[in-house]
mmCIF file of C-alpha atoms in Angstrom:
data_model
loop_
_atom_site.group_PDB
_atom_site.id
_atom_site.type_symbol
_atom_site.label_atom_id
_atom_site.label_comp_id
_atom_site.label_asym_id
_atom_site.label_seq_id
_atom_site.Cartn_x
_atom_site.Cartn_y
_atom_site.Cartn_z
ATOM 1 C CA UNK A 1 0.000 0.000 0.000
ATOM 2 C CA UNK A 2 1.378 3.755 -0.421
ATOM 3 C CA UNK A 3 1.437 3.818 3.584
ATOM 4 C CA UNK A 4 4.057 0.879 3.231
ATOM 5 C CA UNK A 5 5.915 2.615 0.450
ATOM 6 C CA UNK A 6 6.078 5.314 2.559
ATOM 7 C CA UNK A 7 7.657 3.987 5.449
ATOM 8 C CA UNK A 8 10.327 2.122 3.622
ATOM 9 C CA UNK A 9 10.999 5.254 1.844
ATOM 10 C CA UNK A 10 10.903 7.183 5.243
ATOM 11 C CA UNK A 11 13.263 5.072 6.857
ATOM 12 C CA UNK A 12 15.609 4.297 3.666
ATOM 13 C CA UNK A 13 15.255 0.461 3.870
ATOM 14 C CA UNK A 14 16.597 -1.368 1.717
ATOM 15 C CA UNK A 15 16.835 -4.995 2.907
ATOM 16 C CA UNK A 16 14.902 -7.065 5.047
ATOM 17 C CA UNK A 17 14.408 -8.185 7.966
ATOM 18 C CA UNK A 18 15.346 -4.734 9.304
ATOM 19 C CA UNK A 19 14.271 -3.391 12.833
ATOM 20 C CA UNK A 20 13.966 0.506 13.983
ATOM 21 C CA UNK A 21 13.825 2.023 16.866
ATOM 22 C CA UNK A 22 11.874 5.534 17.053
ATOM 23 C CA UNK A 23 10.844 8.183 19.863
ATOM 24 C CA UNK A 24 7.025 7.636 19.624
ATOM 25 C CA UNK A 25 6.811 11.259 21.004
ATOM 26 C CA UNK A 26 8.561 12.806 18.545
ATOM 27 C CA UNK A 27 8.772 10.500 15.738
ATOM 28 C CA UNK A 28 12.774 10.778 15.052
ATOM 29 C CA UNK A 29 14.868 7.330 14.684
ATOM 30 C CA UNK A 30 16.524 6.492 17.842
ATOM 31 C CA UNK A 31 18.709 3.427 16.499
ATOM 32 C CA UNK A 32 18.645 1.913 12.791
ATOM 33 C CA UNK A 33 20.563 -1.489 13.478
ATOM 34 C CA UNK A 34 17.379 -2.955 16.000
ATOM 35 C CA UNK A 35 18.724 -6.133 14.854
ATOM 36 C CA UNK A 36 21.928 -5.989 16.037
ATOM 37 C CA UNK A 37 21.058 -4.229 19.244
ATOM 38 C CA UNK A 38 18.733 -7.084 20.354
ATOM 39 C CA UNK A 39 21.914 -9.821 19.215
ATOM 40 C CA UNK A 40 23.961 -7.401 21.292
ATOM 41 C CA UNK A 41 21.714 -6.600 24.457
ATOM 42 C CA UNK A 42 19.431 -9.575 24.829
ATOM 43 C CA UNK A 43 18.604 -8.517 28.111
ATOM 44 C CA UNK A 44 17.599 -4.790 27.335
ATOM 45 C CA UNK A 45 20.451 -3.456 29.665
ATOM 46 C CA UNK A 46 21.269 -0.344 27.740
ATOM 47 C CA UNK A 47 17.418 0.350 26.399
ATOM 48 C CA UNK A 48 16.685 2.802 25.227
ATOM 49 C CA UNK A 49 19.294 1.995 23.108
ATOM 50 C CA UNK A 50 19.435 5.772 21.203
ATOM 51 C CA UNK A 51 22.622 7.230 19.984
ATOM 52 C CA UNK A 52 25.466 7.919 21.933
ATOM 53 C CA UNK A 53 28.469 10.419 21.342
ATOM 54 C CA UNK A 54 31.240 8.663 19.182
ATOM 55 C CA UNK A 55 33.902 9.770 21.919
ATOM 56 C CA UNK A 56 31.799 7.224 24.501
ATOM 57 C CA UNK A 57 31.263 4.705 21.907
ATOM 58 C CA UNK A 58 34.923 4.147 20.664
ATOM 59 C CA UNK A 59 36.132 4.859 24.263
ATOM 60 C CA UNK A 60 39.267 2.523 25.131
ATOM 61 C CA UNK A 61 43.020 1.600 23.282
ATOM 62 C CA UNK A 62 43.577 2.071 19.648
ATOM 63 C CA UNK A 63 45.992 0.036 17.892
ATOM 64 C CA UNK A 64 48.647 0.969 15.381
ATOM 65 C CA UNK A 65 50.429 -1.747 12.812
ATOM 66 C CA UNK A 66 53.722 -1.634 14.928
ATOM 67 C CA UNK A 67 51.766 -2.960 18.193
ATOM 68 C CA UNK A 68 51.830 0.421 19.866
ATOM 69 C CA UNK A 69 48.782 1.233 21.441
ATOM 70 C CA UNK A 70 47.229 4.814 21.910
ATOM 71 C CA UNK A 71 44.373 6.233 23.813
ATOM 72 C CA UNK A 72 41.035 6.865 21.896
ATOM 73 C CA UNK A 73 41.338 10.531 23.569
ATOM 74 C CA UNK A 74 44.449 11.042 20.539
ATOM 75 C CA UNK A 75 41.486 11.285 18.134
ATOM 76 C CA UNK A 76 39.910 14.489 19.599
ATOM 77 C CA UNK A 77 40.231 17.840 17.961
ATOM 78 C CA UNK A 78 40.574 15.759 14.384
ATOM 79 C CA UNK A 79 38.458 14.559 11.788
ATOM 80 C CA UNK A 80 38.440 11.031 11.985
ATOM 81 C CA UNK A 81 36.703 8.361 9.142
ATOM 82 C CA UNK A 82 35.566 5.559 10.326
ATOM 83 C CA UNK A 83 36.445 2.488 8.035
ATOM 84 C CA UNK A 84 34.235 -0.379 8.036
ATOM 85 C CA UNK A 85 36.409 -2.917 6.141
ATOM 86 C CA UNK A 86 38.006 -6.430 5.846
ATOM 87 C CA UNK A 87 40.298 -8.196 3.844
ATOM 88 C CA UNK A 88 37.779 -11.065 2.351
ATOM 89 C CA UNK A 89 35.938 -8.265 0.856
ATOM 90 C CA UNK A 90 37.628 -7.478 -2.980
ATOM 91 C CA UNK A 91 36.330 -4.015 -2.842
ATOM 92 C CA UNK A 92 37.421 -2.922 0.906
ATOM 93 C CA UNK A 93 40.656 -3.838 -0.634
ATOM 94 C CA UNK A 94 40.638 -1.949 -3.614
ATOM 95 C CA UNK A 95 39.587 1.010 -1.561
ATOM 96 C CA UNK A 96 42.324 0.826 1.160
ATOM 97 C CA UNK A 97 44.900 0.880 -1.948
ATOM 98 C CA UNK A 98 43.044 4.446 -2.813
ATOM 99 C CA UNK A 99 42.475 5.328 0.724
ATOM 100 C CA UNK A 100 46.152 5.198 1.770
ATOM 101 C CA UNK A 101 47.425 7.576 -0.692
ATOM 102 C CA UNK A 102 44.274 9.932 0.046
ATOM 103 C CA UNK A 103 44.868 9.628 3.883
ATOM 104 C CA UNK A 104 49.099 10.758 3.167
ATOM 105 C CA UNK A 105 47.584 13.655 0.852
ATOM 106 C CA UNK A 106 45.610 14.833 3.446
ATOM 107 C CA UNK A 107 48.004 14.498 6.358
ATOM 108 C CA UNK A 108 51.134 16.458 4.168
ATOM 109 C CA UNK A 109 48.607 19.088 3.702
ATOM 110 C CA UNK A 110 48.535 19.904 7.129
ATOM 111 C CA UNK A 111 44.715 18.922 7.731
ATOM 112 C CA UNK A 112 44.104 17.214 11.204
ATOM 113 C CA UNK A 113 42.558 14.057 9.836
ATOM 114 C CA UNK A 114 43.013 9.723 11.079
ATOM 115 C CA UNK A 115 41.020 6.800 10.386
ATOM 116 C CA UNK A 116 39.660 4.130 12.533
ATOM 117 C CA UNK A 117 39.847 0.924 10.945
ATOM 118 C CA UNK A 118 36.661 -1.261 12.217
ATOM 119 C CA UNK A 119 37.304 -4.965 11.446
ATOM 120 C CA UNK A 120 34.814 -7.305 9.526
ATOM 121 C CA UNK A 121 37.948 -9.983 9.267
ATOM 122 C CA UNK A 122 37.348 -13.573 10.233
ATOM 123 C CA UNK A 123 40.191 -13.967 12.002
ATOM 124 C CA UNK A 124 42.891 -12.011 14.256
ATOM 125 C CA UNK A 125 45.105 -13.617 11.300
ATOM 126 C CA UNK A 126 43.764 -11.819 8.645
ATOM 127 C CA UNK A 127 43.062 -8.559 10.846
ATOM 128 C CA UNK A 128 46.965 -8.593 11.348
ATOM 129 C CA UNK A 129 47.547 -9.522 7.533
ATOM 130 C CA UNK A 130 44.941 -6.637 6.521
ATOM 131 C CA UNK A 131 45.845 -4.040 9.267
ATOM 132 C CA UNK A 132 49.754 -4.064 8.274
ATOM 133 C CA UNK A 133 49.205 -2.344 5.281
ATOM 134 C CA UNK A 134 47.213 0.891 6.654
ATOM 135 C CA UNK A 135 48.977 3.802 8.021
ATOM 136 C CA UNK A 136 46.262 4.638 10.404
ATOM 137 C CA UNK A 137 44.639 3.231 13.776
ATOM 138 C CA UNK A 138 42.498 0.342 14.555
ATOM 139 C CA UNK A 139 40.214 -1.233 17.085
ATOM 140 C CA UNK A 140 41.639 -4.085 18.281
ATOM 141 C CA UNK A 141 40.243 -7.326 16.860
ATOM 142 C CA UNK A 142 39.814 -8.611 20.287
ATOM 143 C CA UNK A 143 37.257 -6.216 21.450
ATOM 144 C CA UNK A 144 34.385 -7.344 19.336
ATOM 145 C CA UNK A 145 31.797 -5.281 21.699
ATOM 146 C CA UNK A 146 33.403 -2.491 20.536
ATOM 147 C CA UNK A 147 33.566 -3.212 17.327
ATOM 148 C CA UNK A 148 29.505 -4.278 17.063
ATOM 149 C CA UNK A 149 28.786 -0.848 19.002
ATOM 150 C CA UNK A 150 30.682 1.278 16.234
ATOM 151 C CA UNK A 151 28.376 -0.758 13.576
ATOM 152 C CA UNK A 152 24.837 -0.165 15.670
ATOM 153 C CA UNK A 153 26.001 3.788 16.218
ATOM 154 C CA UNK A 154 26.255 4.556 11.942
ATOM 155 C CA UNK A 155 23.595 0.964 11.566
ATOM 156 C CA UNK A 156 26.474 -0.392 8.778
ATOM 157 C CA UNK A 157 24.571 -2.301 6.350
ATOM 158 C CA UNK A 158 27.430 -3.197 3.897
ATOM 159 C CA UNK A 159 31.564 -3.097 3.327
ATOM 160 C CA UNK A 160 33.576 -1.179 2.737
ATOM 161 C CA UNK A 161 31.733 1.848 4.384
ATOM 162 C CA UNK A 162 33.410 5.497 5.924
ATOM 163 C CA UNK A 163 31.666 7.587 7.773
ATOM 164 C CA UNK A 164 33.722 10.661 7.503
ATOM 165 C CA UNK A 165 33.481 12.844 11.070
ATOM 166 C CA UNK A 166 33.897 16.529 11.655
ATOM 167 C CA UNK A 167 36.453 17.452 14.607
ATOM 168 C CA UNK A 168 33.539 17.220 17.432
ATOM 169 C CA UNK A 169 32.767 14.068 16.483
ATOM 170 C CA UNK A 170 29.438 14.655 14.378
ATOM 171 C CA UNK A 171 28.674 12.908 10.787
ATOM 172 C CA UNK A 172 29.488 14.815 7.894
ATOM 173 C CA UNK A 173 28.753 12.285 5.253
ATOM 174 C CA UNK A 174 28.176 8.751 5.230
ATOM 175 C CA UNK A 175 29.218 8.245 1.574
ATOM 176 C CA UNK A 176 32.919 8.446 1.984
ATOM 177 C CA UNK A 177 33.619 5.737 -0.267
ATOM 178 C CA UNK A 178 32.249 7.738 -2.754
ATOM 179 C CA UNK A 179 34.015 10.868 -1.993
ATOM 180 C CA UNK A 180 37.421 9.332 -1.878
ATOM 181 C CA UNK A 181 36.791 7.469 -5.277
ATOM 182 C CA UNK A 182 35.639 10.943 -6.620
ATOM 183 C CA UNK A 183 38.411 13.178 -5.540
ATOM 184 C CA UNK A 184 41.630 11.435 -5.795
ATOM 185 C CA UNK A 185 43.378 14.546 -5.561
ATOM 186 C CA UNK A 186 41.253 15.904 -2.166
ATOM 187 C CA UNK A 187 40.597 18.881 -2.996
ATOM 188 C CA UNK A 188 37.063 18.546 -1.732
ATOM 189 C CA UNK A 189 38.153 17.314 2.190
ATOM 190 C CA UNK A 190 36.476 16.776 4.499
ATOM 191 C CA UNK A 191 33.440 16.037 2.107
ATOM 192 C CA UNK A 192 30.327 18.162 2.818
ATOM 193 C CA UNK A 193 27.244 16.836 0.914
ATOM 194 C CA UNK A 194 26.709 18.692 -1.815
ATOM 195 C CA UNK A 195 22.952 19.451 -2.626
ATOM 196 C CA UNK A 196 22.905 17.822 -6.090
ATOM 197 C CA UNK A 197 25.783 15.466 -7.607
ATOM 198 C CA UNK A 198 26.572 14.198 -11.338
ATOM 199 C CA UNK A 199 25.702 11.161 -11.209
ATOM 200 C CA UNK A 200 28.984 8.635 -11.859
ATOM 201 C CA UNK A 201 29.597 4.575 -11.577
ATOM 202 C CA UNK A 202 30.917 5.383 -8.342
ATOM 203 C CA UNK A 203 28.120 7.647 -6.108
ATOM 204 C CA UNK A 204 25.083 5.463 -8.170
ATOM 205 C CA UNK A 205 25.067 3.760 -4.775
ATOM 206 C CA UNK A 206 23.284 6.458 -3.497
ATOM 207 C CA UNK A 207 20.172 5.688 -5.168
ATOM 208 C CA UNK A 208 19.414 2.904 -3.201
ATOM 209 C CA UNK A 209 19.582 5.782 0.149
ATOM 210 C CA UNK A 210 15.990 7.030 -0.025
ATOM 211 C CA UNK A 211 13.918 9.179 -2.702
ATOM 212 C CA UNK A 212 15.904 10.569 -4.997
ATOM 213 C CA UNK A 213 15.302 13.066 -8.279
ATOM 214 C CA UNK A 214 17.218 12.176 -11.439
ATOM 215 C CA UNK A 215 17.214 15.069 -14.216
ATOM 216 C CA UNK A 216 18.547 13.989 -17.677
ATOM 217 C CA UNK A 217 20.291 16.522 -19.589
ATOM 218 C CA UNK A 218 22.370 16.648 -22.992
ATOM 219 C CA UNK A 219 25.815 16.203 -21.889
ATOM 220 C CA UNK A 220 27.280 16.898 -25.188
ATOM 221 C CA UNK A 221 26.237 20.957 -24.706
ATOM 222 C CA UNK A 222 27.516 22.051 -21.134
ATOM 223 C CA UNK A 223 25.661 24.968 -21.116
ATOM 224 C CA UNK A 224 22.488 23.030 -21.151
ATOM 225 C CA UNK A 225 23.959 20.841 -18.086
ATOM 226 C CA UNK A 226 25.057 24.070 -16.211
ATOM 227 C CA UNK A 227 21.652 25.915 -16.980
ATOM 228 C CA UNK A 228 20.085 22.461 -15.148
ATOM 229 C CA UNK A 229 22.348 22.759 -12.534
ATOM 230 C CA UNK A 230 21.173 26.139 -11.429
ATOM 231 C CA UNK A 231 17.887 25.212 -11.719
ATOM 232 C CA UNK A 232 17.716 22.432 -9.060
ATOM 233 C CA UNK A 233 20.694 23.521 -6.797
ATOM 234 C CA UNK A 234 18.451 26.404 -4.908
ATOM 235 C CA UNK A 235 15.547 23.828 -4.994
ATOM 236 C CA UNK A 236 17.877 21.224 -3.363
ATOM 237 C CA UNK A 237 19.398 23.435 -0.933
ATOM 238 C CA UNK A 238 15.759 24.490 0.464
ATOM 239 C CA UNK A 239 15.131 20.881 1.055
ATOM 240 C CA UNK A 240 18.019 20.395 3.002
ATOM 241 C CA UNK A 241 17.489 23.277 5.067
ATOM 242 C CA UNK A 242 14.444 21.865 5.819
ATOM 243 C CA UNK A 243 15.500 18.994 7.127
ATOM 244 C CA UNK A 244 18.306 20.100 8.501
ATOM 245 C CA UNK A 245 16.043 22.694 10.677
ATOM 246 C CA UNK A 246 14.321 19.392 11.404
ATOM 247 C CA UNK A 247 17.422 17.882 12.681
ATOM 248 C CA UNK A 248 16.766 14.979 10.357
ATOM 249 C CA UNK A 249 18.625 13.131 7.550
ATOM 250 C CA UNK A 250 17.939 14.833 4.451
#
């Protein structure tokens, strides 16, 4: 029915079985990954399971691939991506290879910026194996509660996801994969969303994120592609706004 429609398109699902968590009172999401809580907290210690502040969630002893350990605390006052990722996975691989070089790009141009590297690996073996070949940190393999409460805080669906985060800790975009793949050179860092995109191979995975409008244009005359541009940009900045005023996901 349309009401159906409507909820899956509210709540940007896009497999199944998938269980969210909302305020009744004032309708806003309080957890995505219900599924994963209730694997996690059987018991409903930690109900009502809403969103807590990165800083608490990733809490505890980071890893780097020479065995030192550092505090999570080091990560304050930077912006930090989160990398979902593991070595079984052919395209987390093929991203790290990209992500490396973007990561020593942005580092030698001064920015504050590290990534957390959040295991999917099957084994410490392959964690080890994988982990040796990033510059940046890691949650240790060993603390797997960690590890599941980074996945329920951004409700990671799929690999290889970052979740690229302003200096405070708050989301600036959830498509970093797409960013990095975009801007090899960048110059774009750290990734605002922009209100509307060319659509490429690469950020195609966005249509699968909610509603989306798709405006065909002939690409061999730019102006008519710029004249489109302006058309839609103020219309797509006003619905941001909107939801942005709503504190919501646009």
């Amino acid at each position: 029915s349309f009401l159906q429609l409507k909820l899956w398109n509210k709540y940007r699902v896009s497999n199944i079985p998938s269980l969210i968590f909302i305020d009744a009172s004032t309708g806003k999401v309080v957890c995505r990954n219900g599924l994963l809580v209730i694997r996690d907290d059987p018991e409903g210690l930690e109900f009502p399971w809403g969103p807590k502040p990165f800083s608490e969630v990733v809490a505890g002893p980071l890893l780097r691939n020479n065995g030192q350990t550092l505090d999570s605390s080091a990560l304050e006052g930077s912006h930090v991506g989160v990398y979902f990722s593991a070595h079984w996975c052919p395209p987390c691989r093929s991203l790290t290879r990209v992500l490396v070089e973007s990561y020593r790009k942005i580092k030698e141009a001064g920015q504050k910026f590290e990534i957390l590297f959040v295991s999917a690996d099957r084994s410490e073996d392959s964690f080890k194996q994988y982990f040796s070949e990033m510059p940046w940190v890691a949650v240790p393999y060993a603390d797997e509660a960690r590890r599941s409460r980074l996945n329920r805080l951004y409700g990671i669906q799929g690999i290889p996801t970052l979740i690229v985060l302003d200096s405070k800790g708050d989301v600036i975009t959830r498509q970093g994969r797409v960013e990095v793949l975009n801007d090899i050179e960048c110059r774009e860092f750290p990734w605002h969303p922009k209100p509307v995109l060319e659509l490429t191979d690469s950020n195609a995975v966005q249509l699968n994120e909610g509603p989306c409008l798709v405006l065909f244009v002939d690409s061999e005359d730019d102006g008519e592609s710029e004249a489109a541009k302006q058309l839609i940009q103020p219309i797509a900045e006003k619905i941001i706004a909107k939801y942005k005023a709503k504190e919501e996901e646009a």
